[in-house]
Amino acid sequence: MSLETYKHDMLRCTRCSYCKWIPFENFRQSDFIKGCPSVAKYHWHAYSAGGKFNIALSFLEGRIPYSEPFLNAVYQCQMDGSCDVSCKSVQDIEPLQLMQELRMRCVEDGQVIPAHTPMIDCLRKEDNMMQRLKADRGKWAKSLDVKDLTKEEAEVYFHAGCKYSFDEGLGHVARDGLTLLREARVDVGIMGQAEMCCGGRAYELGYGGELAKYASRHKKALEKAGVKTIVTPCSHCYQTMKVLYDKVGQKLGMEVLHITEYLDRLIREGKIKLRKPVPLTVTYHDPCHLGRLAEPWVHWNGKETKVLGQMIVHDPPKKFRRGANGVYDVPRNILNSLPGLKFVEMYRIRASAWCCGSGGGVKEAYPEFAIWTAKDRIREAKSIGAEAILSACPYCTQNFKDTIKETGEKLKVFDVIELVQQSI
Amino acid sequence: MELTEREYKALEDIVGVEYISKDLAIRDTYNQVWGNKLVFGEKWSPRPVAVLLPGNTEEIQAIVKVCNRYGIQFKPFSSGFEITAIGLASEKGIMLDLKRMDRILEIDVKNMHAVVEPYVSVHRLQLEVAKYGLYYGAVAAGPSAGVIASSCCHAGSGQTNVFAGAIERNVLGAEWVLPTGEIIKLGTAASGDGWFSADGPGMSLRGVLRGHCGANGGHGVITKASVKLYPWYGPSELERSGEIPALRAVKKVPDQYKVFVISFPTQDNGFDALAEIGKAEIAYSDYQIPLPPGGNLCEGNDEMWENMQKLDPAAAKMFATMVIVILGANSSREMEYREKYLLKILEKFGGILLPPLNDPMVHAGMFDASMFSFGSVRHVFRLTSDFFINPCADGSEGLCKNLHKAAKEVMGPYWSNGTILQVGSAIFHPVYENYTVGSHHEDMYMYDPYDPDSLEGTRELIGKTVDPNGKFRRLCVPCLGGGLQFEPVNHIHETWGSIYDNYDVWQRQIKAALDPNNVADWGCYIPPVYP
Amino acid sequence: MTEEKKLKEIVGAGNFSHEQAILGEYSEDLSFVPKVRPRYVVKPGNAEQVQKIVAWANETLTPLIPVSSGPPHFRGDTVPNEGGAVIVDLSRMKKILRVDSFNKLAMVEPGVTFAELQSELTKAGLYAYMPLCPRNSKSVIGSMLEREPITMPAHHWDCTDPMLCAEIVFGTGDKLRGGEAAGPDTIEEQWELGKAQMTPMGLGQFNEHRLISGAQGTIGIVTWSTLKCRFLSKMNRTFLVPSEQIEPLIDLSYKLLRIRLGDHLFLLNGLNLACLLAKTPDRIEELRAILPPWALIVSFEGYGELPEDKVRYQEADFIDMAQSCQIEPKTTLSGVNADEFAVILSRPSVEPYWKLRLKGGCNDIFFLTTLDKIPVFVSAISRLMYTHRYPVESMGVYIQPVVQGTSCHCEFNLYHDPAKKNELDNIRWMVNEGSRDLAKQGGFFSRPYGAWADFAYTGAAEAVAMQRKMKKIFDPKGILNPGKLCL
């Protein structure tokens, strides 16, 4: 794939601007109808997916050089995919894929964001994006009696992810998740210090090579450990291992599940019993990487053709990923199973969820934009009377916590795992 | 051409450094819209020299004054989703992106009007006023269309015009920055006593604001407008089902509404029935549209094609003369009466309700498509990439019938040779205001601007429809009174004005009077003097 | 050639007058505008003659005052502001050019009155939308151009309704047929093509029809117009809803307007109702004494394919609605039969004109506002009357919702004996000065006749500037009714 691959889409973008909103069919409350944080904050059309189509086309045609506004439009974007869902509600073109290629082209041409460079350098040296030493990885699982997959085999590999591995404030969530599996007698192991980044976040920043590298390394290591199922509490890793590896032709030959999927399974099998009430009014924030971005990859190799004179179809038919097949119901099932919990939905949910603000390298490079984005989500949660906002991704929960700390808003933040743990 | 440092700084001083840009990347996102290839020969229309994001009326006024001082042309727009929205006639033109002006300022529930800023979309307003049992009419361009853009600045019709008024006639007030920098408020808006009438004192200056079409920014910037609202019989929130937005529709048509998808034996029967249904004063929605064979709810083109192939040819033909009628009623008695009347009309004109077109899922989709114009983008753009709608007119059924007849003759060869999408009769035809001021009629054609044959064929076809000596000469000024075109390229006003009572002579004088320095871009309006 | 000769050549000697008696009739009216005698009166018979008159007026810089209705005139708009004017009396242009039953419209010349039109419309199963019992001599086109409100708000989609397309001779002498009426063909050729001169939404990117509406003849002279008509009622049901206070009737009106239930819909005070029902002062006073202070008049007209069904369901829904407001609509009120009133509503006023029946004289104050503000204005004018010793009981009130209830026409009819100078002085003050107070309280004098033009444009300097620009375009030499509006 290259930027040129999407020239067809660039030409066909009509400037309908649906990419700026959640799909109109999903509008419920007029205060909460925006979909794209970038254009909502910065206003320039360049910040929308439509604008990126325009920029990419002009760039390909030699009409515009790189510039700071060009790069701001490219990188001040969480790559959350809301635009993609909205655009594809009315068109058969691929905005998010185009934006990914555009980033990769920028990186290829050396047009990178200084704030991202240390993350990538660290990744290349220390196998993590957190700018921490590889040697410190695995400390989150200290004194947990669990299989070490560098030495033993297990059916299930619990992949904590860089964020949970190194963030002391969040590590307990990974511990809780793993403990739940162990207590349910799941044959589970971890890689400990040998755990490595999935490569997904780097890919999202435009560093395409890292993804393939980590896909290959994971495949090798996990096959060797006899793993049948990967379980991760990190939505980003989930999406990377399930979808992105497949995209780049490195599909892992094993089941990839988010921990909520596995917990849901265990709850339904009776292996986890939710007994204690959790008396709280909560709302659930769909992480982008668990929701719309986690829709399985669809390979297609064909050509565009025309019928009825000018109607554009594909041969063979092309199944577009329109965001419907992400993981939406499973976390909700879990929440609805928690005794005493009152669950209220926000207005922008499922494939139309407003991003937490953290993705796409924004948290690192444009922290005030990340906070700005989260503020709107918190406002939305408060507007429906929630006492707590739940998510299933460490990046989401961290950003919400950071924002609440800054604003002093009274809203609790939890991961789904934490409430399950409370109810055991 | 570029702005000088001084010119740029003068503008920057008004909006702040954050809200102006002369960067090429930014500028090239304000000159690419559907239809450009047709008009300009490439995806890009002339590049603006700068783009600004003004935040309020006063900033716009100040910008306009700077433009007058330095001879810079300006063009305002909201969603920018129209071939006339961002095309510049000038080499030294700036774009005014009104995205930051997005407030709903007032909803007067009792007196049924709302006051909005330019970036308020139709569906956002619909959502808001539904809470109060009110409705703003759908615009066929889709839910993202700007309320001010459609009612004041451009043109358009909509699926519910029969009940919710012709869009041009729903303006009850406006605030308008003139090209001289003066600010005018029409009617009661000037007095501060409410925004309920835009007409007077004396002559109605709504007559300058717009005609068949608006000025597309050619005579200033409309910064606020008051629009008429209508009764809404449904709930304040509608439940929809379906994960994929393209397949989402109301779970069930609300009890206070009923949907009818009607097939007629001939097109003329259909036209006559549309008018009769209008005159019966029973309909909430009353229009003809080519339902995409294969259903109005299809995920993508491939799925649609698959569905279409499953249809037998006889069934496919049903879609050609299909009329959508939605009845809305405040009471069960009212609904009973309206339905009884409708069925009587169907009987008179041979209208039938074919089961495949009238199943609950089709009805649900048509309800959304009619009330909120969901799906319009997918139907006219996704199929082939682009579309155009000339011939089009607002007029009596007789005019519309003749227009369609001429359109069919002219378009026929282009359907046959595959230049344009072969759906047969691609009519959009909503009735206005209980058929008391006529109807709107469009013969749409979908084409691919990046297929050379399609592009050339379409150009040739359009050429025939805008030929002042062609089949359409006696029918109406093309492109909705000249407003849906780019005058420097298409010259509609220049070539048609003298045939149509020299309207262009007056319009040019209006332009000259309002814009002595010609700073409001005239590309989609009219120049004071033809170049 | 002398001017007189020239004009006679244009209109014919029999249609030209400079007799003092005739000139006197046009030099004043029942308003309080200053008396100014015109120089000539001409009565053109067709558009070509009108164009020639206008061309002549441009050459000679002669003010032209277009008049289409017959006397008595009330507004002052047909009295010249300047000396040397020529009255262009269009009453001779009386053709009903077309009645189109499919499109429910008629095409008329300016001299056609409602009574004349209605007799033709009836044959085609149609009915004219009328203002409230217009005088017999009222021109249909005149009424529409003045934006006089019709009595059926649900049918009133826009302020220019029921006017559709018009042929206009501008002050330059150029002619334009607006909206759907324009084109290379004659009107007859257009009819053959199926065009009906129906859609008025402007020709290009300006709307010529709106510029001539409310313009008091300052922009152009209309030589024909199409207008919307409604189906002739096969039956109807009319209700008179009484109330001691106006507020409950306003609430009920809002409910009706919200769902567009009802055809005729307006409010009157008891005096006005009496003036419409009775023909003599004594009878009016008798009736007024027994009628309620306020009445809402609502009718449900039966037309179309299911007239009985329509009336039946609408009446039933209305009764339910009224009951929920604890209001009781009546079909007979104080001995007045609503059906009898419906007949009165269905035609122009029989002589004497209803507004002149009580005392022989009447001056109106009217403006636009919203229904919820009516009580404020009723109080305000009552106070004004009290301070100026005008008997409130001699004031009629007529509230007409317009544009489907988004606003309303508020009209106060000040009845007086024109022979009594002190009464007249009071009325003059009320109309010229008192109304200024009402404007300050938010009354929108959208039709600024006479002295109202002095304050109607307050706060609207930009509108003034734009109207003057339009005047300069369409009437550069300022020959059409100069001095009116802000021009």
PDB file of N, CA and C in Angstrom, chain A residues 116-184:
ATOM      1  N   HIS A 116       7.535  12.506  19.369  1.00  0.00           N
ATOM      2  CA  HIS A 116       7.395  11.079  19.108  1.00  0.00           C
ATOM      3  C   HIS A 116       8.758  10.370  19.041  1.00  0.00           C
ATOM      4  N   THR A 117       9.763  11.123  18.732  1.00  0.00           N
ATOM      5  CA  THR A 117      11.070  10.486  18.461  1.00  0.00           C
ATOM      6  C   THR A 117      11.601   9.683  19.647  1.00  0.00           C
ATOM      7  N   PRO A 118      11.555  10.241  20.864  1.00  0.00           N
ATOM      8  CA  PRO A 118      12.073   9.441  21.998  1.00  0.00           C
ATOM      9  C   PRO A 118      11.292   8.143  22.195  1.00  0.00           C
ATOM     10  N   MET A 119       9.999   8.189  21.892  1.00  0.00           N
ATOM     11  CA  MET A 119       9.177   6.986  22.058  1.00  0.00           C
ATOM     12  C   MET A 119       9.656   5.906  21.092  1.00  0.00           C
ATOM     13  N   ILE A 120       9.922   6.309  19.889  1.00  0.00           N
ATOM     14  CA  ILE A 120      10.331   5.354  18.864  1.00  0.00           C
ATOM     15  C   ILE A 120      11.755   4.863  19.153  1.00  0.00           C
ATOM     16  N   ASP A 121      12.586   5.790  19.574  1.00  0.00           N
ATOM     17  CA  ASP A 121      13.962   5.384  19.924  1.00  0.00           C
ATOM     18  C   ASP A 121      13.930   4.337  21.020  1.00  0.00           C
ATOM     19  N   CYS A 122      13.073   4.585  21.999  1.00  0.00           N
ATOM     20  CA  CYS A 122      12.981   3.649  23.114  1.00  0.00           C
ATOM     21  C   CYS A 122      12.438   2.312  22.646  1.00  0.00           C
ATOM     22  N   LEU A 123      11.480   2.397  21.771  1.00  0.00           N
ATOM     23  CA  LEU A 123      10.897   1.154  21.248  1.00  0.00           C
ATOM     24  C   LEU A 123      11.974   0.299  20.595  1.00  0.00           C
ATOM     25  N   ARG A 124      12.772   0.965  19.831  1.00  0.00           N
ATOM     26  CA  ARG A 124      13.798   0.225  19.082  1.00  0.00           C
ATOM     27  C   ARG A 124      14.868  -0.339  20.001  1.00  0.00           C
ATOM     28  N   LYS A 125      15.077   0.348  21.104  1.00  0.00           N
ATOM     29  CA  LYS A 125      16.132  -0.132  22.021  1.00  0.00           C
ATOM     30  C   LYS A 125      15.572  -1.031  23.120  1.00  0.00           C
ATOM     31  N   GLU A 126      14.424  -0.616  23.638  1.00  0.00           N
ATOM     32  CA  GLU A 126      13.943  -1.260  24.867  1.00  0.00           C
ATOM     33  C   GLU A 126      12.625  -1.999  24.689  1.00  0.00           C
ATOM     34  N   ASP A 127      12.153  -2.099  23.442  1.00  0.00           N
ATOM     35  CA  ASP A 127      10.904  -2.831  23.146  1.00  0.00           C
ATOM     36  C   ASP A 127       9.690  -2.275  23.861  1.00  0.00           C
ATOM     37  N   ASN A 128       9.716  -0.971  24.175  1.00  0.00           N
ATOM     38  CA  ASN A 128       8.504  -0.373  24.749  1.00  0.00           C
ATOM     39  C   ASN A 128       8.416   1.091  24.348  1.00  0.00           C
ATOM     40  N   MET A 129       7.190   1.607  24.404  1.00  0.00           N
ATOM     41  CA  MET A 129       6.919   2.989  23.979  1.00  0.00           C
ATOM     42  C   MET A 129       6.904   3.958  25.158  1.00  0.00           C
ATOM     43  N   MET A 130       7.219   3.416  26.351  1.00  0.00           N
ATOM     44  CA  MET A 130       7.025   4.216  27.567  1.00  0.00           C
ATOM     45  C   MET A 130       8.285   4.922  28.023  1.00  0.00           C
ATOM     46  N   GLN A 131       9.340   4.776  27.251  1.00  0.00           N
ATOM     47  CA  GLN A 131      10.650   5.365  27.569  1.00  0.00           C
ATOM     48  C   GLN A 131      11.168   4.841  28.911  1.00  0.00           C
ATOM     49  N   ARG A 132      11.006   3.523  29.025  1.00  0.00           N
ATOM     50  CA  ARG A 132      11.484   2.847  30.233  1.00  0.00           C
ATOM     51  C   ARG A 132      12.398   1.707  29.812  1.00  0.00           C
ATOM     52  N   LEU A 133      13.121   1.218  30.803  1.00  0.00           N
ATOM     53  CA  LEU A 133      14.065   0.140  30.517  1.00  0.00           C
ATOM     54  C   LEU A 133      13.334  -1.189  30.380  1.00  0.00           C
ATOM     55  N   LYS A 134      13.777  -1.956  29.429  1.00  0.00           N
ATOM     56  CA  LYS A 134      13.200  -3.281  29.226  1.00  0.00           C
ATOM     57  C   LYS A 134      13.322  -4.113  30.492  1.00  0.00           C
ATOM     58  N   ALA A 135      14.406  -3.891  31.172  1.00  0.00           N
ATOM     59  CA  ALA A 135      14.659  -4.683  32.382  1.00  0.00           C
ATOM     60  C   ALA A 135      13.575  -4.485  33.440  1.00  0.00           C
ATOM     61  N   ASP A 136      12.892  -3.347  33.370  1.00  0.00           N
ATOM     62  CA  ASP A 136      11.857  -3.071  34.384  1.00  0.00           C
ATOM     63  C   ASP A 136      10.504  -3.625  34.004  1.00  0.00           C
ATOM     64  N   ARG A 137      10.443  -4.166  32.805  1.00  0.00           N
ATOM     65  CA  ARG A 137       9.134  -4.686  32.378  1.00  0.00           C
ATOM     66  C   ARG A 137       8.828  -5.929  33.183  1.00  0.00           C
ATOM     67  N   GLY A 138       7.644  -6.173  33.517  1.00  0.00           N
ATOM     68  CA  GLY A 138       7.290  -7.385  34.242  1.00  0.00           C
ATOM     69  C   GLY A 138       7.163  -7.158  35.716  1.00  0.00           C
ATOM     70  N   LYS A 139       7.619  -6.012  36.193  1.00  0.00           N
ATOM     71  CA  LYS A 139       7.536  -5.747  37.633  1.00  0.00           C
ATOM     72  C   LYS A 139       6.087  -5.650  38.102  1.00  0.00           C
ATOM     73  N   TRP A 140       5.181  -5.357  37.179  1.00  0.00           N
ATOM     74  CA  TRP A 140       3.778  -5.245  37.548  1.00  0.00           C
ATOM     75  C   TRP A 140       3.243  -6.572  38.082  1.00  0.00           C
ATOM     76  N   ALA A 141       3.885  -7.683  37.635  1.00  0.00           N
ATOM     77  CA  ALA A 141       3.399  -9.011  38.018  1.00  0.00           C
ATOM     78  C   ALA A 141       4.235  -9.629  39.130  1.00  0.00           C
ATOM     79  N   LYS A 142       5.010  -8.761  39.740  1.00  0.00           N
ATOM     80  CA  LYS A 142       5.918  -9.252  40.798  1.00  0.00           C
ATOM     81  C   LYS A 142       5.137 -10.020  41.846  1.00  0.00           C
ATOM     82  N   SER A 143       5.670 -11.095  42.202  1.00  0.00           N
ATOM     83  CA  SER A 143       5.155 -12.009  43.219  1.00  0.00           C
ATOM     84  C   SER A 143       3.822 -12.639  42.863  1.00  0.00           C
ATOM     85  N   LEU A 144       3.427 -12.512  41.624  1.00  0.00           N
ATOM     86  CA  LEU A 144       2.246 -13.248  41.180  1.00  0.00           C
ATOM     87  C   LEU A 144       2.722 -14.628  40.740  1.00  0.00           C
ATOM     88  N   ASP A 145       2.102 -15.632  41.242  1.00  0.00           N
ATOM     89  CA  ASP A 145       2.505 -16.981  40.895  1.00  0.00           C
ATOM     90  C   ASP A 145       1.860 -17.368  39.574  1.00  0.00           C
ATOM     91  N   VAL A 146       2.602 -17.142  38.497  1.00  0.00           N
ATOM     92  CA  VAL A 146       2.001 -17.368  37.174  1.00  0.00           C
ATOM     93  C   VAL A 146       3.084 -17.892  36.240  1.00  0.00           C
ATOM     94  N   LYS A 147       2.678 -18.647  35.250  1.00  0.00           N
ATOM     95  CA  LYS A 147       3.621 -19.270  34.317  1.00  0.00           C
ATOM     96  C   LYS A 147       4.426 -18.219  33.562  1.00  0.00           C
ATOM     97  N   ASP A 148       5.681 -18.550  33.378  1.00  0.00           N
ATOM     98  CA  ASP A 148       6.565 -17.710  32.577  1.00  0.00           C
ATOM     99  C   ASP A 148       6.682 -18.358  31.206  1.00  0.00           C
ATOM    100  N   LEU A 149       6.121 -17.735  30.206  1.00  0.00           N
ATOM    101  CA  LEU A 149       6.041 -18.367  28.900  1.00  0.00           C
ATOM    102  C   LEU A 149       7.376 -18.384  28.160  1.00  0.00           C
ATOM    103  N   THR A 150       8.361 -17.772  28.723  1.00  0.00           N
ATOM    104  CA  THR A 150       9.693 -17.922  28.107  1.00  0.00           C
ATOM    105  C   THR A 150      10.277 -19.284  28.472  1.00  0.00           C
ATOM    106  N   LYS A 151       9.663 -19.872  29.521  1.00  0.00           N
ATOM    107  CA  LYS A 151      10.188 -21.160  29.969  1.00  0.00           C
ATOM    108  C   LYS A 151       9.152 -22.277  29.876  1.00  0.00           C
ATOM    109  N   GLU A 152       7.890 -21.910  29.973  1.00  0.00           N
ATOM    110  CA  GLU A 152       6.850 -22.932  30.006  1.00  0.00           C
ATOM    111  C   GLU A 152       5.842 -22.670  28.902  1.00  0.00           C
ATOM    112  N   GLU A 153       4.931 -23.618  28.791  1.00  0.00           N
ATOM    113  CA  GLU A 153       3.843 -23.457  27.842  1.00  0.00           C
ATOM    114  C   GLU A 153       2.541 -23.191  28.584  1.00  0.00           C
ATOM    115  N   ALA A 154       1.630 -22.506  27.921  1.00  0.00           N
ATOM    116  CA  ALA A 154       0.287 -22.309  28.473  1.00  0.00           C
ATOM    117  C   ALA A 154      -0.666 -22.079  27.323  1.00  0.00           C
ATOM    118  N   GLU A 155      -1.914 -22.367  27.606  1.00  0.00           N
ATOM    119  CA  GLU A 155      -2.946 -22.171  26.575  1.00  0.00           C
ATOM    120  C   GLU A 155      -3.165 -20.699  26.285  1.00  0.00           C
ATOM    121  N   VAL A 156      -3.129 -19.931  27.360  1.00  0.00           N
ATOM    122  CA  VAL A 156      -3.481 -18.520  27.245  1.00  0.00           C
ATOM    123  C   VAL A 156      -2.283 -17.643  27.583  1.00  0.00           C
ATOM    124  N   TYR A 157      -2.032 -16.691  26.719  1.00  0.00           N
ATOM    125  CA  TYR A 157      -0.976 -15.721  26.991  1.00  0.00           C
ATOM    126  C   TYR A 157      -1.647 -14.423  27.427  1.00  0.00           C
ATOM    127  N   PHE A 158      -1.286 -13.943  28.627  1.00  0.00           N
ATOM    128  CA  PHE A 158      -1.805 -12.661  29.111  1.00  0.00           C
ATOM    129  C   PHE A 158      -0.779 -11.590  28.762  1.00  0.00           C
ATOM    130  N   HIS A 159      -1.162 -10.720  27.807  1.00  0.00           N
ATOM    131  CA  HIS A 159      -0.262  -9.675  27.339  1.00  0.00           C
ATOM    132  C   HIS A 159      -0.684  -8.368  27.991  1.00  0.00           C
ATOM    133  N   ALA A 160       0.114  -7.855  28.924  1.00  0.00           N
ATOM    134  CA  ALA A 160      -0.270  -6.656  29.663  1.00  0.00           C
ATOM    135  C   ALA A 160      -0.240  -5.411  28.794  1.00  0.00           C
ATOM    136  N   GLY A 161       0.765  -5.340  27.938  1.00  0.00           N
ATOM    137  CA  GLY A 161       0.941  -4.136  27.128  1.00  0.00           C
ATOM    138  C   GLY A 161       1.855  -3.153  27.838  1.00  0.00           C
ATOM    139  N   CYS A 162       2.443  -2.241  27.061  1.00  0.00           N
ATOM    140  CA  CYS A 162       3.440  -1.315  27.608  1.00  0.00           C
ATOM    141  C   CYS A 162       2.854  -0.438  28.711  1.00  0.00           C
ATOM    142  N   LYS A 163       1.665   0.035  28.500  1.00  0.00           N
ATOM    143  CA  LYS A 163       1.074   0.992  29.440  1.00  0.00           C
ATOM    144  C   LYS A 163       0.882   0.357  30.799  1.00  0.00           C
ATOM    145  N   TYR A 164       0.267  -0.802  30.816  1.00  0.00           N
ATOM    146  CA  TYR A 164       0.026  -1.466  32.081  1.00  0.00           C
ATOM    147  C   TYR A 164       1.339  -1.953  32.687  1.00  0.00           C
ATOM    148  N   SER A 165       2.271  -2.311  31.825  1.00  0.00           N
ATOM    149  CA  SER A 165       3.523  -2.857  32.339  1.00  0.00           C
ATOM    150  C   SER A 165       4.310  -1.822  33.122  1.00  0.00           C
ATOM    151  N   PHE A 166       4.275  -0.583  32.640  1.00  0.00           N
ATOM    152  CA  PHE A 166       5.181   0.396  33.234  1.00  0.00           C
ATOM    153  C   PHE A 166       4.509   1.471  34.072  1.00  0.00           C
ATOM    154  N   ASP A 167       3.221   1.652  33.904  1.00  0.00           N
ATOM    155  CA  ASP A 167       2.559   2.730  34.636  1.00  0.00           C
ATOM    156  C   ASP A 167       2.165   2.228  36.012  1.00  0.00           C
ATOM    157  N   GLU A 168       2.876   2.733  36.996  1.00  0.00           N
ATOM    158  CA  GLU A 168       2.657   2.228  38.368  1.00  0.00           C
ATOM    159  C   GLU A 168       1.237   2.525  38.846  1.00  0.00           C
ATOM    160  N   GLY A 169       0.677   3.576  38.350  1.00  0.00           N
ATOM    161  CA  GLY A 169      -0.674   3.923  38.773  1.00  0.00           C
ATOM    162  C   GLY A 169      -1.733   2.992  38.207  1.00  0.00           C
ATOM    163  N   LEU A 170      -1.404   2.326  37.130  1.00  0.00           N
ATOM    164  CA  LEU A 170      -2.389   1.489  36.454  1.00  0.00           C
ATOM    165  C   LEU A 170      -2.080  -0.003  36.566  1.00  0.00           C
ATOM    166  N   GLY A 171      -0.880  -0.323  36.939  1.00  0.00           N
ATOM    167  CA  GLY A 171      -0.453  -1.722  36.932  1.00  0.00           C
ATOM    168  C   GLY A 171      -1.386  -2.643  37.682  1.00  0.00           C
ATOM    169  N   HIS A 172      -2.025  -2.121  38.706  1.00  0.00           N
ATOM    170  CA  HIS A 172      -2.901  -2.981  39.520  1.00  0.00           C
ATOM    171  C   HIS A 172      -4.070  -3.514  38.709  1.00  0.00           C
ATOM    172  N   VAL A 173      -4.434  -2.806  37.695  1.00  0.00           N
ATOM    173  CA  VAL A 173      -5.549  -3.258  36.858  1.00  0.00           C
ATOM    174  C   VAL A 173      -5.142  -4.518  36.098  1.00  0.00           C
ATOM    175  N   ALA A 174      -3.933  -4.501  35.593  1.00  0.00           N
ATOM    176  CA  ALA A 174      -3.432  -5.687  34.895  1.00  0.00           C
ATOM    177  C   ALA A 174      -3.329  -6.852  35.883  1.00  0.00           C
ATOM    178  N   ARG A 175      -2.853  -6.539  37.054  1.00  0.00           N
ATOM    179  CA  ARG A 175      -2.753  -7.580  38.090  1.00  0.00           C
ATOM    180  C   ARG A 175      -4.131  -8.157  38.377  1.00  0.00           C
ATOM    181  N   ASP A 176      -5.120  -7.264  38.536  1.00  0.00           N
ATOM    182  CA  ASP A 176      -6.485  -7.703  38.810  1.00  0.00           C
ATOM    183  C   ASP A 176      -6.980  -8.604  37.690  1.00  0.00           C
ATOM    184  N   GLY A 177      -6.719  -8.189  36.482  1.00  0.00           N
ATOM    185  CA  GLY A 177      -7.176  -8.957  35.322  1.00  0.00           C
ATOM    186  C   GLY A 177      -6.571 -10.340  35.306  1.00  0.00           C
ATOM    187  N   LEU A 178      -5.283 -10.387  35.520  1.00  0.00           N
ATOM    188  CA  LEU A 178      -4.596 -11.675  35.505  1.00  0.00           C
ATOM    189  C   LEU A 178      -5.087 -12.550  36.659  1.00  0.00           C
ATOM    190  N   THR A 179      -5.253 -11.924  37.813  1.00  0.00           N
ATOM    191  CA  THR A 179      -5.739 -12.657  38.986  1.00  0.00           C
ATOM    192  C   THR A 179      -7.105 -13.270  38.725  1.00  0.00           C
ATOM    193  N   LEU A 180      -7.963 -12.515  38.069  1.00  0.00           N
ATOM    194  CA  LEU A 180      -9.292 -13.045  37.750  1.00  0.00           C
ATOM    195  C   LEU A 180      -9.173 -14.307  36.906  1.00  0.00           C
ATOM    196  N   LEU A 181      -8.270 -14.279  35.955  1.00  0.00           N
ATOM    197  CA  LEU A 181      -8.099 -15.463  35.109  1.00  0.00           C
ATOM    198  C   LEU A 181      -7.562 -16.637  35.911  1.00  0.00           C
ATOM    199  N   ARG A 182      -6.600 -16.358  36.742  1.00  0.00           N
ATOM    200  CA  ARG A 182      -5.997 -17.423  37.515  1.00  0.00           C
ATOM    201  C   ARG A 182      -7.001 -18.013  38.464  1.00  0.00           C
ATOM    202  N   GLU A 183      -7.790 -17.141  39.091  1.00  0.00           N
ATOM    203  CA  GLU A 183      -8.765 -17.651  40.057  1.00  0.00           C
ATOM    204  C   GLU A 183      -9.856 -18.447  39.376  1.00  0.00           C
ATOM    205  N   ALA A 184     -10.016 -18.198  38.085  1.00  0.00           N
ATOM    206  CA  ALA A 184     -10.981 -18.985  37.318  1.00  0.00           C
ATOM    207  C   ALA A 184     -10.314 -20.229  36.739  1.00  0.00           C
TER     208      ALA A 184
END
